[in-house]
Coordinates of C-alpha atoms in Angstrom, one line a residue:
X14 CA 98.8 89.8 127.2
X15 CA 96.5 87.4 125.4
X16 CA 93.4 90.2 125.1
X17 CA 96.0 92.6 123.7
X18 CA 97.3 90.1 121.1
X19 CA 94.0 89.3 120.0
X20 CA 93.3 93.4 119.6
X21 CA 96.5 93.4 117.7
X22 CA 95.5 90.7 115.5
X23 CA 92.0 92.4 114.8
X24 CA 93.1 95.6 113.9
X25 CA 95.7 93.6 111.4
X26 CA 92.6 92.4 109.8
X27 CA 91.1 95.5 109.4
X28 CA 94.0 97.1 108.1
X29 CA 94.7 94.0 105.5
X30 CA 91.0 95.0 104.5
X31 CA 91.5 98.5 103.2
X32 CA 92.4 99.5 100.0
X33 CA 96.3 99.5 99.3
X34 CA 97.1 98.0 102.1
X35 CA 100.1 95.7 101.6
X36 CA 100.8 96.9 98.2
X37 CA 103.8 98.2 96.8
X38 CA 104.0 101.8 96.2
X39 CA 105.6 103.4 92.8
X40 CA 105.9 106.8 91.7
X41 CA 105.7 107.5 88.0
X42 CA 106.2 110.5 86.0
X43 CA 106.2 111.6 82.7
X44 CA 107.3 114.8 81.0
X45 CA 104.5 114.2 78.0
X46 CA 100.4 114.7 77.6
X47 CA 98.7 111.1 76.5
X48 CA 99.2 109.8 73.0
X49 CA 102.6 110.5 73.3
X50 CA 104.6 107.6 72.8
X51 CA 106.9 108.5 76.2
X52 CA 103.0 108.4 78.0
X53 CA 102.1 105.3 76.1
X54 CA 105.4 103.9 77.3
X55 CA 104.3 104.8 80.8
X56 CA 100.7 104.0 80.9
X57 CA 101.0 100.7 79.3
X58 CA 103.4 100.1 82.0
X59 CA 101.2 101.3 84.9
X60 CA 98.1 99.6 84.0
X61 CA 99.5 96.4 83.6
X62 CA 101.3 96.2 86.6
X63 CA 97.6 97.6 88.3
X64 CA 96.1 94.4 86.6
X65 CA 98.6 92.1 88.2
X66 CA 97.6 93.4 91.6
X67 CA 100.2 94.0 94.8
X68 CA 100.7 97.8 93.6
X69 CA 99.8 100.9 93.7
X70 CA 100.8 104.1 91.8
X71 CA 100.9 107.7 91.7
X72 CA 100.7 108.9 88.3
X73 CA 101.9 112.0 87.0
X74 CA 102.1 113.1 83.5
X75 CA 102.1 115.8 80.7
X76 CA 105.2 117.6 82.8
X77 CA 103.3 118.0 86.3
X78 CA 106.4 117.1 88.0
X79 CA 108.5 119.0 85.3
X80 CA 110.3 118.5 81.9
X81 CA 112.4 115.3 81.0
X82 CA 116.1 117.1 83.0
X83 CA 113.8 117.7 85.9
X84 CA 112.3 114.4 85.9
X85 CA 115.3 112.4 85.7
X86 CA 117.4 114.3 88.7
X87 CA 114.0 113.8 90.6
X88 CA 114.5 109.3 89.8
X89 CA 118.4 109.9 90.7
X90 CA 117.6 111.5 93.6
X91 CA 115.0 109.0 94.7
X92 CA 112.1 110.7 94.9
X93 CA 110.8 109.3 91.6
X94 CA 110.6 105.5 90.7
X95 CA 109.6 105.2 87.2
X96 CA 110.1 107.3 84.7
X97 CA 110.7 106.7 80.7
X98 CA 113.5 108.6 79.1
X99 CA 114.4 109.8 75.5
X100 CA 116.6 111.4 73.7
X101 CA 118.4 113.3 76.7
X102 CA 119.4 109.7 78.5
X103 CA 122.7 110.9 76.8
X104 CA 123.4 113.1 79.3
X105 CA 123.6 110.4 82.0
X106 CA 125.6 107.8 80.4
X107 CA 127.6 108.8 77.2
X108 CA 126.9 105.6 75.5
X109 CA 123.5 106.3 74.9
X110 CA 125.3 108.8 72.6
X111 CA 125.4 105.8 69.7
X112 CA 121.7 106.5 68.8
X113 CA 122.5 110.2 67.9
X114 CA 124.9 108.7 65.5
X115 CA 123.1 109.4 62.0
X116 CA 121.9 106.2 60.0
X117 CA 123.2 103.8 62.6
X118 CA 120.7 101.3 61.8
X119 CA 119.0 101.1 58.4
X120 CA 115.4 99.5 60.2
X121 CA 113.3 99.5 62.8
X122 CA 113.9 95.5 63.3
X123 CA 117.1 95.3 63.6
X124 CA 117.1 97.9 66.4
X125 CA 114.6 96.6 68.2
X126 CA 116.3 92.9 67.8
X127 CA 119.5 94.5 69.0
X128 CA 117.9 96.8 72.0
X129 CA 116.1 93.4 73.5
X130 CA 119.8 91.4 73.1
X131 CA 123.1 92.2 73.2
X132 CA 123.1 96.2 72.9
X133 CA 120.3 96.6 75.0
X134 CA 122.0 94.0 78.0
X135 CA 125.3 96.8 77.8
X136 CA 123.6 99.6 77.9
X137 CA 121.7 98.5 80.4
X138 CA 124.8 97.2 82.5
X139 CA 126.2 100.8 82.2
X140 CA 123.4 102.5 83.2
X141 CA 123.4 100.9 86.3
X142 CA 127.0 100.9 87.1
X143 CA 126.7 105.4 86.4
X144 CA 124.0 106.0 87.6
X145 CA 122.6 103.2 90.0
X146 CA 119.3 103.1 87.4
X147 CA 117.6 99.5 86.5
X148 CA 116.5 99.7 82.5
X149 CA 113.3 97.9 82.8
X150 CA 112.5 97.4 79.0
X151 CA 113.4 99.4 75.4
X152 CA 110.5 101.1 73.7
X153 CA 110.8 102.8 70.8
X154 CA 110.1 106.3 69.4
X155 CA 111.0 105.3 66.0
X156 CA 112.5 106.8 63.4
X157 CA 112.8 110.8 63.0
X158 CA 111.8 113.0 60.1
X159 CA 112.7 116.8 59.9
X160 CA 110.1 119.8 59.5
X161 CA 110.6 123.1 58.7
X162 CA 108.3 125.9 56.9
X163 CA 111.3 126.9 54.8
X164 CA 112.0 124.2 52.4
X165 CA 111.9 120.8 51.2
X166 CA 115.3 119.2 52.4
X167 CA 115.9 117.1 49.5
X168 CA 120.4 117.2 50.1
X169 CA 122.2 117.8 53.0
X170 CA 122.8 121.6 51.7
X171 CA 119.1 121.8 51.9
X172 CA 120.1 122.2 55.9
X173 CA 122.1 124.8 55.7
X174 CA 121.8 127.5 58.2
X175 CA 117.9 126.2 59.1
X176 CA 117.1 126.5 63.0
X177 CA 115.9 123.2 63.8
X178 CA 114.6 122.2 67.5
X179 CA 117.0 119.5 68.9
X180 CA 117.2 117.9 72.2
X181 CA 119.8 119.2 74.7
X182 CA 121.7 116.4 73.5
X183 CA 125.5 117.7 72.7
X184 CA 125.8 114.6 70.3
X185 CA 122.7 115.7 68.5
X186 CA 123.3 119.3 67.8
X187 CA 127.2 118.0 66.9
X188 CA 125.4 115.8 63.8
X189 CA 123.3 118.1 62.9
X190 CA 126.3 121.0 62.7
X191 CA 128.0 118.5 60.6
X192 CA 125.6 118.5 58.4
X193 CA 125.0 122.0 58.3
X194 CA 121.9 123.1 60.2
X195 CA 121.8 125.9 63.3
X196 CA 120.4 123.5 65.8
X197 CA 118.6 124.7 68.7
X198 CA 117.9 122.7 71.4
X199 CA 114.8 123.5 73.5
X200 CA 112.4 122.0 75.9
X201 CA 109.6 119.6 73.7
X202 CA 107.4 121.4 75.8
X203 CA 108.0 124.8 74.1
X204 CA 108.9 123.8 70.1
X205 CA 105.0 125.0 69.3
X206 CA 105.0 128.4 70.4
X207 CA 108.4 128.7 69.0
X208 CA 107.9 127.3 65.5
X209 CA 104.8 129.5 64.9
X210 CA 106.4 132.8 66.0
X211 CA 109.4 131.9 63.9
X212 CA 111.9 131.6 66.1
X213 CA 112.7 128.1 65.1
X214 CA 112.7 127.4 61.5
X215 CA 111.9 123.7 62.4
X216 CA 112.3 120.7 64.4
X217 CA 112.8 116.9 64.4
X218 CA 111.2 113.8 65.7
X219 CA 108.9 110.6 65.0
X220 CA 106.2 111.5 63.1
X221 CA 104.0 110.6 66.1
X222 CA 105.5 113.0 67.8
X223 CA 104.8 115.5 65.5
X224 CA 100.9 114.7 65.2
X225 CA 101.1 114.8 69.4
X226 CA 102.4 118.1 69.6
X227 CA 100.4 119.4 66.8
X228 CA 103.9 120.4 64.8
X229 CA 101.8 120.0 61.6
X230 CA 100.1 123.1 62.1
X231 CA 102.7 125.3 62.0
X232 CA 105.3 123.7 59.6
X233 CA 105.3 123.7 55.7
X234 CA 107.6 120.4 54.9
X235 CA 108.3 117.0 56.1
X236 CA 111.4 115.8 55.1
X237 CA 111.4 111.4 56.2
X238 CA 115.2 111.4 56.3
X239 CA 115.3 109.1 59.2
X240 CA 118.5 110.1 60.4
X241 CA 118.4 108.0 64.0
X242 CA 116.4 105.7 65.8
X243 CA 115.5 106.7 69.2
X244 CA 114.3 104.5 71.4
X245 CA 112.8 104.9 75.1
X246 CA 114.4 103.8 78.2
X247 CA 111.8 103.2 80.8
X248 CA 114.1 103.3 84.0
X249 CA 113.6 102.5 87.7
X250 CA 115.8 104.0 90.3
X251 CA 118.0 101.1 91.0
X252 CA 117.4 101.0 95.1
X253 CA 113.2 100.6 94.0
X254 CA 114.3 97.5 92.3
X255 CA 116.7 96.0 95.0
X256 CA 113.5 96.7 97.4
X257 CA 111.3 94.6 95.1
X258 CA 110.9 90.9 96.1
X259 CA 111.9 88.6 93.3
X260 CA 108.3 88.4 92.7
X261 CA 107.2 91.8 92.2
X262 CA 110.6 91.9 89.9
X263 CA 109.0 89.3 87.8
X264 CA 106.0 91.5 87.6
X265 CA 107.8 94.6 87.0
X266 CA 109.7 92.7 84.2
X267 CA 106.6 91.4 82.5
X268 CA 104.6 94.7 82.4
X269 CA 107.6 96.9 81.0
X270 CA 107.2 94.0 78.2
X271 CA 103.9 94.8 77.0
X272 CA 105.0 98.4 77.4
X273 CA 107.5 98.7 74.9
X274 CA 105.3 96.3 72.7
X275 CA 102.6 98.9 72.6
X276 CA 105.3 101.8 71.7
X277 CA 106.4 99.4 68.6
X278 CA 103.0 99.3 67.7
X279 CA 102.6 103.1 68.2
X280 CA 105.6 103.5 66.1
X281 CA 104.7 101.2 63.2
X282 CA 100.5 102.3 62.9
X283 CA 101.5 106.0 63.4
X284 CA 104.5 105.5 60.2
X285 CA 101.6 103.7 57.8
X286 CA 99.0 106.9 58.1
X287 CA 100.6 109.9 59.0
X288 CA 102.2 110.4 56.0
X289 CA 99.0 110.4 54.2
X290 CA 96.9 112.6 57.4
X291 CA 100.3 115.1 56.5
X292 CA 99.8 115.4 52.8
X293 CA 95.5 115.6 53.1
X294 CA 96.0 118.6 55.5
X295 CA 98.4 120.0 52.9
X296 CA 101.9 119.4 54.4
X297 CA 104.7 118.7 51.4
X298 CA 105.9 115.4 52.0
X299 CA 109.3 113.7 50.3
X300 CA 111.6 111.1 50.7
X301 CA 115.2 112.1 49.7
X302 CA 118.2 110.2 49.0
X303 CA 119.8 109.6 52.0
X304 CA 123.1 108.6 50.2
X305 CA 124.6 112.0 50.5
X306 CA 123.1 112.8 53.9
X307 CA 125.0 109.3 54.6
X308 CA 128.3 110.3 52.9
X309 CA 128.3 114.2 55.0
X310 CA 127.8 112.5 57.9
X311 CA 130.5 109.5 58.0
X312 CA 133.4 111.5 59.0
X313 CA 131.4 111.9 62.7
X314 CA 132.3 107.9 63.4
X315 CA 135.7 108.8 64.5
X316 CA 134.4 111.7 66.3
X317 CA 131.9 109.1 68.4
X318 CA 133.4 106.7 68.6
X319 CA 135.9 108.9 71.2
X320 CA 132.6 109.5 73.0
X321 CA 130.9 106.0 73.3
X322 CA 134.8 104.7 73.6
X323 CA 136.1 102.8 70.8
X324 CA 135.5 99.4 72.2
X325 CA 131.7 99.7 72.0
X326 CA 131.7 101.4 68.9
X327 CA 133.1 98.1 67.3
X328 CA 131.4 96.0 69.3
X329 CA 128.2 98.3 68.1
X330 CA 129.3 97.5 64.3
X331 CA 129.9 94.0 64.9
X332 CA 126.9 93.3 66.0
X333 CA 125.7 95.4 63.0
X334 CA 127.8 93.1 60.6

């Protein structure tokens, strides 16, 4: 036996000395091209856990593995590990239905404080008790601004009857019925081709997001109503994580840090110059009053607050106080 357990113990050498070999696997996906701050999310994320060595990764991005639905049945289904969500997390746990509450939170600091704390720890916690997903870390799309080529939307009956792009989230298009507006919701994916045939009026989303997906060309007015945050969830099918040993959980952990650190950045550098890159390519810029948009769209609490449940919606407020 002795020859074959040296042989065995050779061939373990070799083995150890190719590439990949005793690292840990992930499979990432993303439904946006780079520069988009769901791809930033992700690539910030992959390359950082590359650097700390003991993984590997197969990359997929700008919707090779499908759109964000597609993507996220694929990570419930296992056959995805990684992959950062937006707007249409709603659809897997209702509570992520507080961000499409309009003017929830007045700045970008006191989401993020709340997303790395308390809000972020329940959301978290429910995620994984619906779904069986491990959020990893909170990034952050930002802030979103309206664009149309009709008009300048100065009042909420500036919305009236315009066919704006939302996501597929049913808390979304309810606000934005509230308020007025024919919302659409439609694949990110396809918002360019629609908005310069004219069969969306307009759309609405960071302003990074509308330099990524080249909205700007085809759009008149940008309207900085900041009507909800939206942040990203970067998410981890929960059985990956259970697999991990606490030390490649540590690792995990760490790089999803600097990930949504270099959305926040993305966010903050992309809201000091694209306003002024809008107005230089000729874009109309304002900044309305957002007291009335506040006032039409405070009756939608109640209506919420029966979606989220009514316990987090005051503990949601609370934590606002």
């Amino acid at each position: 036996m002795k020859p074959i357990t040296l042989a065995f113990a050779a061939a373990l050498t070799a083995l150890s000395a190719l590439p990949g070999f005793g690292e840990t696997k992930l499979t990432m996906a993303v439904e946006t091209p780079p520069g988009d701050p769901l791809n930033v999310m992700l690539t910030a994320f992959k390359d950082d856990l590359l650097a700390s060595e003991g993984f590997s990764v197969d990359f997929f991005e700008s919707g090779a593995m499908g759109n964000e639905t597609a993507l996220t049945e694929l990570l419930r289904a296992g056959q995805l590990d990684v992959v950062p969500l937006g707007s249409d997390i709603v659809e897997l746990d209702s509570k992520f239905a507080i961000f499409d509450l309009p003017f929830l939170f007045d700045d970008k600091d006191t989401a993020r404080t709340l997303l790395d704390g308390e809000l972020g720890g329940m959301l978290a916690d429910s995620l994984l008790e619906t779904n069986g997903l491990k959020v990893l870390a909170f990034g952050e799309l930002g802030f979103r601004a309206i664009s149309n080529s009709v008009r300048p939307i100065e009042t909420p009956a500036d919305l009236a009857g315009l066919k704006l792009r939302t996501p597929g989230s049913q808390t979304r298009i309810m606000a934005f019925q509230a308020l007025g507006a024919a919302p659409t919701p439609l694949a990110l994916g396809e918002v360019y081709v629609a908005l310069r045939q004219g069969v969306l009026d307009g759309q609405e989303n960071p302003l990074s997001v509308v330099k990524e997906f080249s909205f700007d060309e085809v759009q008149e007015f940008i309207s900085l109503t900041n009507h909800v945050y939206t942040p990203i969830t970067l998410t981890m099918a929960g059985s990956v994580w259970d697999a991990l040993s606490p030390e490649e959980q540590e690792k995990v952990m760490a790089s999803a840090k600097v990930s949504a650190a270099a959305t926040r950045t993305l966010s903050d550098d992309s809201d000091a110059s694209l306003v002024s890159e809008f107005i230089e390519a000729g874009l109309k810029v304002n900044t309305p009053d957002l007291a009335p948009f506040k006032e039409a769209a405070a009756p939608l609490r109640d209506e919420f607050a029966q979606i989220v449940s009514s316990e987090f919606m005051v503990a949601v407020e609370e934590m606002l106080q």
